[in-house]
Amino acid sequence: MAEREQGLKRRLTSGQMSMIAIGGAIGTGLFLGSKFAIGFAGPSVIISYAIGGLITLLLMGCLAEMTVAHSTSGSFGAYAEHYI
């Protein structure tokens, strides 16, 4: 297995900045679009968002523990490579 280069590079390319901007626009659209979903389906949409948020919170807790146990530079794929 090839050794990974250690350390982080502190730079963003124009493509990465574009993806951040697109992600922000999509996120805003999702929150504004929720108004129509809540109006159509009622308060159950808010409960669904709360359940999804709880699942995300638990997943991020697991990722935080993996980061503390095996700190490497890289994305989630580095943890998958290590554990699989």
PDB file of C-alpha atoms in Angstrom:
ATOM      1  CA  MET A   1       0.000   0.000   0.000  1.00  0.00           C
ATOM      2  CA  ALA A   2       1.369   3.399  -0.953  1.00  0.00           C
ATOM      3  CA  GLU A   3       2.191   5.801   1.835  1.00  0.00           C
ATOM      4  CA  ARG A   4       0.015   8.893   2.078  1.00  0.00           C
ATOM      5  CA  GLU A   5       1.546  12.313   1.996  1.00  0.00           C
ATOM      6  CA  GLN A   6       1.225  13.874   5.469  1.00  0.00           C
ATOM      7  CA  GLY A   7       0.146  17.440   6.034  1.00  0.00           C
ATOM      8  CA  LEU A   8      -2.572  19.648   4.675  1.00  0.00           C
ATOM      9  CA  LYS A   9      -2.399  22.085   1.803  1.00  0.00           C
ATOM     10  CA  ARG A  10      -3.981  25.442   2.622  1.00  0.00           C
ATOM     11  CA  ARG A  11      -5.420  26.443  -0.739  1.00  0.00           C
ATOM     12  CA  LEU A  12      -8.710  26.341  -2.603  1.00  0.00           C
ATOM     13  CA  THR A  13      -9.019  26.100  -6.353  1.00  0.00           C
ATOM     14  CA  SER A  14     -11.633  28.026  -8.288  1.00  0.00           C
ATOM     15  CA  GLY A  15     -13.539  24.774  -8.873  1.00  0.00           C
ATOM     16  CA  GLN A  16     -13.712  24.084  -5.140  1.00  0.00           C
ATOM     17  CA  MET A  17     -14.939  27.607  -4.436  1.00  0.00           C
ATOM     18  CA  SER A  18     -17.594  27.193  -7.134  1.00  0.00           C
ATOM     19  CA  MET A  19     -18.807  23.950  -5.542  1.00  0.00           C
ATOM     20  CA  ILE A  20     -19.036  25.672  -2.139  1.00  0.00           C
ATOM     21  CA  ALA A  21     -21.149  28.435  -3.699  1.00  0.00           C
ATOM     22  CA  ILE A  22     -23.391  25.921  -5.488  1.00  0.00           C
ATOM     23  CA  GLY A  23     -23.809  23.975  -2.244  1.00  0.00           C
ATOM     24  CA  GLY A  24     -24.876  27.147  -0.467  1.00  0.00           C
ATOM     25  CA  ALA A  25     -27.436  27.895  -3.164  1.00  0.00           C
ATOM     26  CA  ILE A  26     -28.822  24.359  -3.026  1.00  0.00           C
ATOM     27  CA  GLY A  27     -29.014  24.477   0.769  1.00  0.00           C
ATOM     28  CA  THR A  28     -30.898  27.762   0.666  1.00  0.00           C
ATOM     29  CA  GLY A  29     -33.306  26.301  -1.882  1.00  0.00           C
ATOM     30  CA  LEU A  30     -33.932  23.282   0.322  1.00  0.00           C
ATOM     31  CA  PHE A  31     -34.773  25.435   3.327  1.00  0.00           C
ATOM     32  CA  LEU A  32     -37.043  27.719   1.316  1.00  0.00           C
ATOM     33  CA  GLY A  33     -38.654  24.713  -0.387  1.00  0.00           C
ATOM     34  CA  SER A  34     -39.431  23.231   3.022  1.00  0.00           C
ATOM     35  CA  LYS A  35     -42.111  25.878   3.404  1.00  0.00           C
ATOM     36  CA  PHE A  36     -44.145  24.203   0.669  1.00  0.00           C
ATOM     37  CA  ALA A  37     -43.565  20.714   2.092  1.00  0.00           C
ATOM     38  CA  ILE A  38     -44.687  21.802   5.551  1.00  0.00           C
ATOM     39  CA  GLY A  39     -47.759  23.462   4.063  1.00  0.00           C
ATOM     40  CA  PHE A  40     -48.623  20.318   2.100  1.00  0.00           C
ATOM     41  CA  ALA A  41     -47.766  17.528   4.560  1.00  0.00           C
ATOM     42  CA  GLY A  42     -48.065  19.356   7.857  1.00  0.00           C
ATOM     43  CA  PRO A  43     -45.914  19.125  10.964  1.00  0.00           C
ATOM     44  CA  SER A  44     -44.731  15.597  10.118  1.00  0.00           C
ATOM     45  CA  VAL A  45     -42.078  17.176   7.877  1.00  0.00           C
ATOM     46  CA  ILE A  46     -40.543  18.910  10.895  1.00  0.00           C
ATOM     47  CA  ILE A  47     -40.454  15.592  12.770  1.00  0.00           C
ATOM     48  CA  SER A  48     -38.776  13.968   9.752  1.00  0.00           C
ATOM     49  CA  TYR A  49     -36.150  16.726   9.679  1.00  0.00           C
ATOM     50  CA  ALA A  50     -35.533  16.235  13.404  1.00  0.00           C
ATOM     51  CA  ILE A  51     -35.037  12.477  12.936  1.00  0.00           C
ATOM     52  CA  GLY A  52     -32.679  13.087  10.010  1.00  0.00           C
ATOM     53  CA  GLY A  53     -30.747  15.626  12.079  1.00  0.00           C
ATOM     54  CA  LEU A  54     -30.405  13.166  14.962  1.00  0.00           C
ATOM     55  CA  ILE A  55     -29.060  10.478  12.626  1.00  0.00           C
ATOM     56  CA  THR A  56     -26.582  12.987  11.188  1.00  0.00           C
ATOM     57  CA  LEU A  57     -25.494  14.022  14.688  1.00  0.00           C
ATOM     58  CA  LEU A  58     -24.817  10.395  15.649  1.00  0.00           C
ATOM     59  CA  LEU A  59     -22.872   9.794  12.437  1.00  0.00           C
ATOM     60  CA  MET A  60     -20.735  12.888  13.008  1.00  0.00           C
ATOM     61  CA  GLY A  61     -19.993  11.681  16.544  1.00  0.00           C
ATOM     62  CA  CYS A  62     -18.710   8.406  15.102  1.00  0.00           C
ATOM     63  CA  LEU A  63     -16.572  10.276  12.574  1.00  0.00           C
ATOM     64  CA  ALA A  64     -15.154  12.464  15.349  1.00  0.00           C
ATOM     65  CA  GLU A  65     -14.102   9.379  17.308  1.00  0.00           C
ATOM     66  CA  MET A  66     -12.443   7.881  14.221  1.00  0.00           C
ATOM     67  CA  THR A  67     -10.617  11.168  13.639  1.00  0.00           C
ATOM     68  CA  VAL A  68      -9.251  11.190  17.179  1.00  0.00           C
ATOM     69  CA  ALA A  69      -8.234   7.521  17.021  1.00  0.00           C
ATOM     70  CA  HIS A  70      -6.604   7.672  13.558  1.00  0.00           C
ATOM     71  CA  SER A  71      -5.718  11.236  12.624  1.00  0.00           C
ATOM     72  CA  THR A  72      -4.637  11.373   8.984  1.00  0.00           C
ATOM     73  CA  SER A  73      -4.938  13.945   6.269  1.00  0.00           C
ATOM     74  CA  GLY A  74      -7.554  12.968   3.748  1.00  0.00           C
ATOM     75  CA  SER A  75     -11.266  12.570   3.401  1.00  0.00           C
ATOM     76  CA  PHE A  76     -13.740   9.983   4.645  1.00  0.00           C
ATOM     77  CA  GLY A  77     -12.219   7.570   2.135  1.00  0.00           C
ATOM     78  CA  ALA A  78      -9.055   7.405   4.257  1.00  0.00           C
ATOM     79  CA  TYR A  79     -11.083   5.978   7.158  1.00  0.00           C
ATOM     80  CA  ALA A  80     -12.878   3.530   4.876  1.00  0.00           C
ATOM     81  CA  GLU A  81      -9.522   2.386   3.500  1.00  0.00           C
ATOM     82  CA  HIS A  82      -8.167   1.901   7.024  1.00  0.00           C
ATOM     83  CA  TYR A  83     -11.130  -0.046   8.401  1.00  0.00           C
ATOM     84  CA  ILE A  84     -11.908  -2.128   5.316  1.00  0.00           C
TER      85      ILE A  84
END
